[in-house]
JSON list of C-alpha atoms and ligand atoms in Angstrom, two decimals:
[
{"chain": "M", "resi": 1, "resn": "UNK", "atom": "CA", "xyz": [-0.12, 0.10, 0.00]},
{"chain": "M", "resi": 2, "resn": "UNK", "atom": "CA", "xyz": [1.42, 3.35, -0.96]},
{"chain": "M", "resi": 3, "resn": "UNK", "atom": "CA", "xyz": [1.98, 5.29, 2.27]},
{"chain": "M", "resi": 4, "resn": "UNK", "atom": "CA", "xyz": [1.96, 8.81, 0.80]},
{"chain": "M", "resi": 5, "resn": "UNK", "atom": "CA", "xyz": [-1.81, 8.82, -0.27]},
{"chain": "M", "resi": 6, "resn": "UNK", "atom": "CA", "xyz": [-2.81, 11.28, 2.47]},
{"chain": "M", "resi": 7, "resn": "UNK", "atom": "CA", "xyz": [-1.65, 14.54, 1.85]},
{"chain": "M", "resi": 8, "resn": "UNK", "atom": "CA", "xyz": [-1.89, 18.02, 3.66]},
{"chain": "M", "resi": 9, "resn": "UNK", "atom": "CA", "xyz": [-3.54, 20.69, 1.63]},
{"chain": "M", "resi": 10, "resn": "UNK", "atom": "CA", "xyz": [-1.79, 23.93, 1.50]},
{"chain": "M", "resi": 11, "resn": "UNK", "atom": "CA", "xyz": [-3.39, 26.54, 3.80]},
{"chain": "M", "resi": 12, "resn": "UNK", "atom": "CA", "xyz": [-3.26, 30.27, 4.49]},
{"chain": "M", "resi": 13, "resn": "UNK", "atom": "CA", "xyz": [-4.94, 32.29, 7.23]},
{"chain": "M", "resi": 14, "resn": "UNK", "atom": "CA", "xyz": [-5.41, 32.86, 10.77]},
{"chain": "M", "resi": 15, "resn": "UNK", "atom": "CA", "xyz": [-8.04, 31.90, 13.65]},
{"chain": "M", "resi": 16, "resn": "UNK", "atom": "CA", "xyz": [-8.84, 35.67, 13.63]},
{"chain": "M", "resi": 17, "resn": "UNK", "atom": "CA", "xyz": [-9.73, 35.66, 9.81]},
{"chain": "M", "resi": 18, "resn": "UNK", "atom": "CA", "xyz": [-10.43, 32.31, 8.90]},
{"chain": "M", "resi": 19, "resn": "UNK", "atom": "CA", "xyz": [-8.61, 29.99, 6.60]},
{"chain": "M", "resi": 20, "resn": "UNK", "atom": "CA", "xyz": [-8.13, 29.30, 2.74]},
{"chain": "M", "resi": 21, "resn": "UNK", "atom": "CA", "xyz": [-6.92, 25.89, 1.49]},
{"chain": "M", "resi": 22, "resn": "UNK", "atom": "CA", "xyz": [-6.00, 25.18, -1.98]},
{"chain": "M", "resi": 23, "resn": "UNK", "atom": "CA", "xyz": [-4.31, 22.63, -4.33]},
{"chain": "M", "resi": 24, "resn": "UNK", "atom": "CA", "xyz": [-3.11, 22.85, -7.92]},
{"chain": "M", "resi": 25, "resn": "UNK", "atom": "CA", "xyz": [-3.04, 20.29, -10.82]},
{"chain": "M", "resi": 26, "resn": "UNK", "atom": "CA", "xyz": [0.65, 19.28, -11.43]},
{"chain": "M", "resi": 27, "resn": "UNK", "atom": "CA", "xyz": [2.03, 21.03, -8.24]},
{"chain": "M", "resi": 28, "resn": "UNK", "atom": "CA", "xyz": [0.02, 19.37, -5.57]},
{"chain": "M", "resi": 29, "resn": "UNK", "atom": "CA", "xyz": [-2.14, 16.68, -7.46]},
{"chain": "M", "resi": 30, "resn": "UNK", "atom": "CA", "xyz": [-0.30, 14.29, -9.91]},
{"chain": "M", "resi": 31, "resn": "UNK", "atom": "CA", "xyz": [-2.97, 14.52, -12.86]},
{"chain": "M", "resi": 32, "resn": "UNK", "atom": "CA", "xyz": [-4.92, 17.03, -14.74]},
{"chain": "M", "resi": 33, "resn": "UNK", "atom": "CA", "xyz": [-8.34, 17.80, -13.11]},
{"chain": "M", "resi": 34, "resn": "UNK", "atom": "CA", "xyz": [-11.30, 17.22, -15.55]},
{"chain": "M", "resi": 35, "resn": "UNK", "atom": "CA", "xyz": [-14.17, 17.02, -13.17]},
{"chain": "M", "resi": 36, "resn": "UNK", "atom": "CA", "xyz": [-15.25, 18.07, -9.73]},
{"chain": "M", "resi": 37, "resn": "UNK", "atom": "CA", "xyz": [-18.29, 16.68, -7.72]},
{"chain": "M", "resi": 38, "resn": "UNK", "atom": "CA", "xyz": [-19.44, 16.65, -4.16]},
{"chain": "M", "resi": 39, "resn": "UNK", "atom": "CA", "xyz": [-21.63, 14.41, -2.02]},
{"chain": "M", "resi": 40, "resn": "UNK", "atom": "CA", "xyz": [-23.71, 15.69, 0.84]},
{"chain": "M", "resi": 41, "resn": "UNK", "atom": "CA", "xyz": [-26.83, 15.21, 3.01]},
{"chain": "M", "resi": 42, "resn": "UNK", "atom": "CA", "xyz": [-25.75, 11.69, 3.46]},
{"chain": "M", "resi": 43, "resn": "UNK", "atom": "CA", "xyz": [-27.15, 10.08, 6.69]},
{"chain": "M", "resi": 44, "resn": "UNK", "atom": "CA", "xyz": [-24.52, 9.13, 9.42]},
{"chain": "M", "resi": 45, "resn": "UNK", "atom": "CA", "xyz": [-22.98, 5.51, 8.91]},
{"chain": "M", "resi": 46, "resn": "UNK", "atom": "CA", "xyz": [-24.04, 5.21, 5.38]},
{"chain": "M", "resi": 47, "resn": "UNK", "atom": "CA", "xyz": [-21.56, 3.44, 3.25]},
{"chain": "M", "resi": 48, "resn": "UNK", "atom": "CA", "xyz": [-20.84, 4.70, -0.33]},
{"chain": "M", "resi": 49, "resn": "UNK", "atom": "CA", "xyz": [-18.24, 3.73, -2.97]},
{"chain": "M", "resi": 50, "resn": "UNK", "atom": "CA", "xyz": [-17.73, -0.05, -3.06]},
{"chain": "M", "resi": 51, "resn": "UNK", "atom": "CA", "xyz": [-16.06, 0.00, -6.50]},
{"chain": "M", "resi": 52, "resn": "UNK", "atom": "CA", "xyz": [-12.67, 0.51, -8.15]},
{"chain": "M", "resi": 53, "resn": "UNK", "atom": "CA", "xyz": [-11.84, 2.45, -11.09]},
{"chain": "M", "resi": 54, "resn": "UNK", "atom": "CA", "xyz": [-9.88, 1.02, -13.99]},
{"chain": "M", "resi": 55, "resn": "UNK", "atom": "CA", "xyz": [-8.16, 4.28, -14.83]},
{"chain": "M", "resi": 56, "resn": "UNK", "atom": "CA", "xyz": [-9.68, 7.27, -12.93]},
{"chain": "M", "resi": 57, "resn": "UNK", "atom": "CA", "xyz": [-7.45, 9.02, -10.56]},
{"chain": "M", "resi": 58, "resn": "UNK", "atom": "CA", "xyz": [-9.07, 11.16, -7.89]},
{"chain": "M", "resi": 59, "resn": "UNK", "atom": "CA", "xyz": [-8.26, 13.40, -4.72]},
{"chain": "M", "resi": 60, "resn": "UNK", "atom": "CA", "xyz": [-10.91, 13.56, -1.99]},
{"chain": "M", "resi": 61, "resn": "UNK", "atom": "CA", "xyz": [-11.23, 16.12, 0.68]},
{"chain": "M", "resi": 62, "resn": "UNK", "atom": "CA", "xyz": [-13.88, 16.68, 3.42]},
{"chain": "M", "resi": 63, "resn": "UNK", "atom": "CA", "xyz": [-14.38, 20.45, 4.09]},
{"chain": "M", "resi": 64, "resn": "UNK", "atom": "CA", "xyz": [-16.79, 19.78, 6.85]},
{"chain": "M", "resi": 65, "resn": "UNK", "atom": "CA", "xyz": [-17.40, 16.77, 8.96]},
{"chain": "M", "resi": 66, "resn": "UNK", "atom": "CA", "xyz": [-15.68, 13.20, 9.14]},
{"chain": "M", "resi": 67, "resn": "UNK", "atom": "CA", "xyz": [-15.55, 10.63, 6.50]},
{"chain": "M", "resi": 68, "resn": "UNK", "atom": "CA", "xyz": [-13.59, 7.35, 6.87]},
{"chain": "M", "resi": 69, "resn": "UNK", "atom": "CA", "xyz": [-12.19, 6.18, 3.53]},
{"chain": "M", "resi": 70, "resn": "UNK", "atom": "CA", "xyz": [-11.02, 2.46, 3.29]},
{"chain": "M", "resi": 71, "resn": "UNK", "atom": "CA", "xyz": [-8.63, 1.82, 0.50]},
{"chain": "M", "resi": 72, "resn": "UNK", "atom": "CA", "xyz": [-7.99, -1.82, -0.75]},
{"chain": "M", "resi": 73, "resn": "UNK", "atom": "CA", "xyz": [-5.35, -2.62, -3.23]},
{"chain": "M", "resi": 74, "resn": "UNK", "atom": "CA", "xyz": [-6.26, -6.33, -3.27]},
{"chain": "M", "resi": 75, "resn": "UNK", "atom": "CA", "xyz": [-3.72, -7.32, -0.81]},
{"chain": "M", "resi": 76, "resn": "UNK", "atom": "CA", "xyz": [-4.21, -4.76, 1.94]},
{"chain": "M", "resi": 77, "resn": "UNK", "atom": "CA", "xyz": [-6.82, -2.53, 3.42]},
{"chain": "M", "resi": 78, "resn": "UNK", "atom": "CA", "xyz": [-6.06, 0.88, 4.80]},
{"chain": "M", "resi": 79, "resn": "UNK", "atom": "CA", "xyz": [-8.43, 3.35, 6.78]},
{"chain": "M", "resi": 80, "resn": "UNK", "atom": "CA", "xyz": [-8.05, 7.06, 6.27]},
{"chain": "M", "resi": 81, "resn": "UNK", "atom": "CA", "xyz": [-10.13, 9.64, 8.33]},
{"chain": "M", "resi": 82, "resn": "UNK", "atom": "CA", "xyz": [-10.81, 12.86, 6.57]},
{"chain": "M", "resi": 83, "resn": "UNK", "atom": "CA", "xyz": [-11.62, 15.00, 9.58]},
{"chain": "M", "resi": 84, "resn": "UNK", "atom": "CA", "xyz": [-10.07, 18.36, 8.63]},
{"chain": "M", "resi": 85, "resn": "UNK", "atom": "CA", "xyz": [-10.53, 20.52, 5.67]},
{"chain": "M", "resi": 86, "resn": "UNK", "atom": "CA", "xyz": [-6.50, 20.46, 5.29]},
{"chain": "M", "resi": 87, "resn": "UNK", "atom": "CA", "xyz": [-6.42, 16.80, 4.50]},
{"chain": "M", "resi": 88, "resn": "UNK", "atom": "CA", "xyz": [-6.67, 15.34, 1.03]},
{"chain": "M", "resi": 89, "resn": "UNK", "atom": "CA", "xyz": [-6.50, 11.70, -0.02]},
{"chain": "M", "resi": 90, "resn": "UNK", "atom": "CA", "xyz": [-5.36, 10.40, -3.24]},
{"chain": "M", "resi": 91, "resn": "UNK", "atom": "CA", "xyz": [-7.25, 7.63, -4.59]},
{"chain": "M", "resi": 92, "resn": "UNK", "atom": "CA", "xyz": [-5.14, 6.38, -7.53]},
{"chain": "M", "resi": 93, "resn": "UNK", "atom": "CA", "xyz": [-6.40, 3.84, -10.12]},
{"chain": "M", "resi": 94, "resn": "UNK", "atom": "CA", "xyz": [-6.66, 0.30, -8.86]},
{"chain": "M", "resi": 95, "resn": "UNK", "atom": "CA", "xyz": [-7.69, 1.11, -5.27]},
{"chain": "M", "resi": 96, "resn": "UNK", "atom": "CA", "xyz": [-11.21, -0.21, -4.27]},
{"chain": "M", "resi": 97, "resn": "UNK", "atom": "CA", "xyz": [-12.68, 2.38, -2.02]},
{"chain": "M", "resi": 98, "resn": "UNK", "atom": "CA", "xyz": [-15.51, 2.47, 0.50]},
{"chain": "M", "resi": 99, "resn": "UNK", "atom": "CA", "xyz": [-16.55, 5.59, 2.22]},
{"chain": "M", "resi": 100, "resn": "UNK", "atom": "CA", "xyz": [-18.44, 5.73, 5.74]},
{"chain": "M", "resi": 101, "resn": "UNK", "atom": "CA", "xyz": [-20.10, 9.01, 6.80]},
{"chain": "M", "resi": 102, "resn": "UNK", "atom": "CA", "xyz": [-19.00, 9.46, 10.49]},
{"chain": "M", "resi": 103, "resn": "UNK", "atom": "CA", "xyz": [-20.58, 12.87, 11.23]},
{"chain": "M", "resi": 104, "resn": "UNK", "atom": "CA", "xyz": [-23.79, 14.41, 10.42]},
{"chain": "M", "resi": 105, "resn": "UNK", "atom": "CA", "xyz": [-23.68, 17.18, 7.72]},
{"chain": "M", "resi": 106, "resn": "UNK", "atom": "CA", "xyz": [-20.38, 15.79, 6.39]},
{"chain": "M", "resi": 107, "resn": "UNK", "atom": "CA", "xyz": [-19.42, 16.85, 2.84]},
{"chain": "M", "resi": 108, "resn": "UNK", "atom": "CA", "xyz": [-17.08, 14.86, 0.39]},
{"chain": "M", "resi": 109, "resn": "UNK", "atom": "CA", "xyz": [-15.55, 16.86, -2.37]},
{"chain": "M", "resi": 110, "resn": "UNK", "atom": "CA", "xyz": [-13.81, 15.01, -5.32]},
{"chain": "M", "resi": 111, "resn": "UNK", "atom": "CA", "xyz": [-11.50, 16.30, -8.16]},
{"chain": "M", "resi": 112, "resn": "UNK", "atom": "CA", "xyz": [-11.25, 13.62, -10.76]},
{"chain": "M", "resi": 113, "resn": "UNK", "atom": "CA", "xyz": [-8.91, 13.09, -13.65]},
{"chain": "M", "resi": 114, "resn": "UNK", "atom": "CA", "xyz": [-11.39, 12.53, -16.24]},
{"chain": "M", "resi": 115, "resn": "UNK", "atom": "CA", "xyz": [-15.31, 12.79, -17.21]},
{"chain": "M", "resi": 116, "resn": "UNK", "atom": "CA", "xyz": [-17.77, 10.41, -15.63]},
{"chain": "M", "resi": 117, "resn": "UNK", "atom": "CA", "xyz": [-17.85, 7.05, -17.40]},
{"chain": "M", "resi": 118, "resn": "UNK", "atom": "CA", "xyz": [-19.65, 4.11, -15.86]},
{"chain": "M", "resi": 119, "resn": "UNK", "atom": "CA", "xyz": [-17.38, 1.83, -18.12]},
{"chain": "M", "resi": 120, "resn": "UNK", "atom": "CA", "xyz": [-14.56, 2.86, -15.96]},
{"chain": "M", "resi": 121, "resn": "UNK", "atom": "CA", "xyz": [-16.12, 1.25, -12.76]},
{"chain": "M", "resi": 122, "resn": "UNK", "atom": "CA", "xyz": [-15.77, -2.22, -11.53]},
{"chain": "M", "resi": 123, "resn": "UNK", "atom": "CA", "xyz": [-18.49, -2.53, -8.92]},
{"chain": "M", "resi": 124, "resn": "UNK", "atom": "CA", "xyz": [-18.12, -6.35, -8.36]},
{"chain": "M", "resi": 125, "resn": "UNK", "atom": "CA", "xyz": [-15.50, -7.28, -5.60]},
{"chain": "M", "resi": 126, "resn": "UNK", "atom": "CA", "xyz": [-14.54, -10.49, -6.88]},
{"chain": "M", "resi": 127, "resn": "UNK", "atom": "CA", "xyz": [-14.07, -9.06, -10.42]},
{"chain": "M", "resi": 128, "resn": "UNK", "atom": "CA", "xyz": [-11.72, -6.42, -8.76]},
{"chain": "M", "resi": 129, "resn": "UNK", "atom": "CA", "xyz": [-9.74, -9.16, -7.17]},
{"chain": "M", "resi": 130, "resn": "UNK", "atom": "CA", "xyz": [-9.32, -10.89, -10.38]},
{"chain": "M", "resi": 131, "resn": "UNK", "atom": "CA", "xyz": [-7.90, -7.80, -12.04]},
{"chain": "M", "resi": 132, "resn": "UNK", "atom": "CA", "xyz": [-5.67, -7.08, -9.07]},
{"chain": "M", "resi": 133, "resn": "UNK", "atom": "CA", "xyz": [-4.27, -10.52, -9.06]},
{"chain": "M", "resi": 134, "resn": "UNK", "atom": "CA", "xyz": [-3.69, -10.63, -12.92]},
{"chain": "M", "resi": 135, "resn": "UNK", "atom": "CA", "xyz": [-1.53, -7.47, -12.40]},
{"chain": "M", "resi": 136, "resn": "UNK", "atom": "CA", "xyz": [-3.84, -5.03, -14.19]},
{"chain": "M", "resi": 137, "resn": "UNK", "atom": "CA", "xyz": [-2.65, -2.03, -12.19]},
{"chain": "M", "resi": 138, "resn": "UNK", "atom": "CA", "xyz": [0.89, -3.01, -11.82]},
{"chain": "M", "resi": 139, "resn": "UNK", "atom": "CA", "xyz": [3.70, -1.02, -13.53]},
{"chain": "E", "resi": 1, "resn": "T46", "atom": "C1", "xyz": [-16.03, 7.59, -6.51]},
{"chain": "E", "resi": 1, "resn": "T46", "atom": "C2", "xyz": [-16.62, 8.00, -5.09]},
{"chain": "E", "resi": 1, "resn": "T46", "atom": "C3", "xyz": [-15.40, 8.58, -4.47]},
{"chain": "E", "resi": 1, "resn": "T46", "atom": "C4", "xyz": [-22.84, 10.81, -12.62]},
{"chain": "E", "resi": 1, "resn": "T46", "atom": "O1", "xyz": [-23.83, 10.83, -13.28]},
{"chain": "E", "resi": 1, "resn": "T46", "atom": "N1", "xyz": [-21.85, 11.48, -12.72]},
{"chain": "E", "resi": 1, "resn": "T46", "atom": "C5", "xyz": [-20.68, 11.71, -11.85]},
{"chain": "E", "resi": 1, "resn": "T46", "atom": "O2", "xyz": [-19.76, 12.58, -12.11]},
{"chain": "E", "resi": 1, "resn": "T46", "atom": "C6", "xyz": [-20.69, 10.79, -10.80]},
{"chain": "E", "resi": 1, "resn": "T46", "atom": "C7", "xyz": [-19.44, 10.83, -9.78]},
{"chain": "E", "resi": 1, "resn": "T46", "atom": "C8", "xyz": [-21.80, 10.01, -10.39]},
{"chain": "E", "resi": 1, "resn": "T46", "atom": "N2", "xyz": [-22.82, 10.00, -11.42]},
{"chain": "E", "resi": 1, "resn": "T46", "atom": "C9", "xyz": [-24.06, 9.07, -11.24]},
{"chain": "E", "resi": 1, "resn": "T46", "atom": "C10", "xyz": [-23.72, 7.58, -10.97]},
{"chain": "E", "resi": 1, "resn": "T46", "atom": "C11", "xyz": [-24.69, 7.01, -10.11]},
{"chain": "E", "resi": 1, "resn": "T46", "atom": "O3", "xyz": [-25.94, 6.88, -10.94]},
{"chain": "E", "resi": 1, "resn": "T46", "atom": "O4", "xyz": [-24.26, 9.40, -9.84]},
{"chain": "E", "resi": 1, "resn": "T46", "atom": "C12", "xyz": [-24.81, 8.23, -9.15]},
{"chain": "E", "resi": 1, "resn": "T46", "atom": "C13", "xyz": [-24.21, 8.01, -7.73]},
{"chain": "E", "resi": 1, "resn": "T46", "atom": "O5", "xyz": [-22.85, 7.59, -8.02]},
{"chain": "E", "resi": 1, "resn": "T46", "atom": "P1", "xyz": [-22.12, 6.47, -7.21]},
{"chain": "E", "resi": 1, "resn": "T46", "atom": "O6", "xyz": [-23.26, 5.31, -6.66]},
{"chain": "E", "resi": 1, "resn": "T46", "atom": "O7", "xyz": [-21.14, 5.89, -8.02]},
{"chain": "E", "resi": 1, "resn": "T46", "atom": "O8", "xyz": [-21.64, 7.21, -5.91]},
{"chain": "E", "resi": 1, "resn": "T46", "atom": "P2", "xyz": [-20.53, 6.90, -4.84]},
{"chain": "E", "resi": 1, "resn": "T46", "atom": "O9", "xyz": [-20.64, 7.96, -3.78]},
{"chain": "E", "resi": 1, "resn": "T46", "atom": "O10", "xyz": [-20.71, 5.51, -4.56]},
{"chain": "E", "resi": 1, "resn": "T46", "atom": "O11", "xyz": [-19.13, 7.20, -5.76]},
{"chain": "E", "resi": 1, "resn": "T46", "atom": "C14", "xyz": [-18.66, 8.43, -6.15]},
{"chain": "E", "resi": 1, "resn": "T46", "atom": "C15", "xyz": [-18.24, 8.34, -7.35]},
{"chain": "E", "resi": 1, "resn": "T46", "atom": "O12", "xyz": [-19.26, 7.81, -8.42]},
{"chain": "E", "resi": 1, "resn": "T46", "atom": "C16", "xyz": [-17.02, 7.45, -7.67]},
{"chain": "E", "resi": 1, "resn": "T46", "atom": "O13", "xyz": [-16.38, 7.58, -8.85]},
{"chain": "E", "resi": 1, "resn": "T46", "atom": "O14", "xyz": [-14.86, 7.14, -6.73]},
{"chain": "E", "resi": 1, "resn": "T46", "atom": "O15", "xyz": [-17.64, 8.69, -5.40]}
]
């Protein structure tokens, strides 16, 4: 499992005036951003995700709330808690991901490397394991 998937988002500001966080394609995110979407009004303890992308790369951040993301590369599962607007999680191609809403009102924002394409999703876990075992995402 790649240990550098959790990144700190560059932030400017003060407790008196508030904070501004930002990231840039190329400088902070290792792909060009083609699409942004966000998920909100999700009941606490809801599980979403449950898929892997064949090629899509994404960065996830939670500007408000607490969302747990579990990444699974087919060998190992690792849990990441997005509980600060300064945390970003890279979800590179080939990582099965589940997201759990841990706090009411939590918002998940996503910047993605490509447009929406349902054909890029594998939503069957056994099929994901077959792809991973066959080395589909290996260099
Ligand atoms: C992901 C995680 C982090 C669209 O029509 N356009 C879009 O850009 C997206 C993202 C979704 N949709 C449709 C597809 C489904 O009919 O919206 C519906 C809900 O999507 P889904 O069930 O895939 O939502 P999540 O929260 O399980 O997954 C989403 C993204 O789809 C996925 O790419 O990596 O967030």
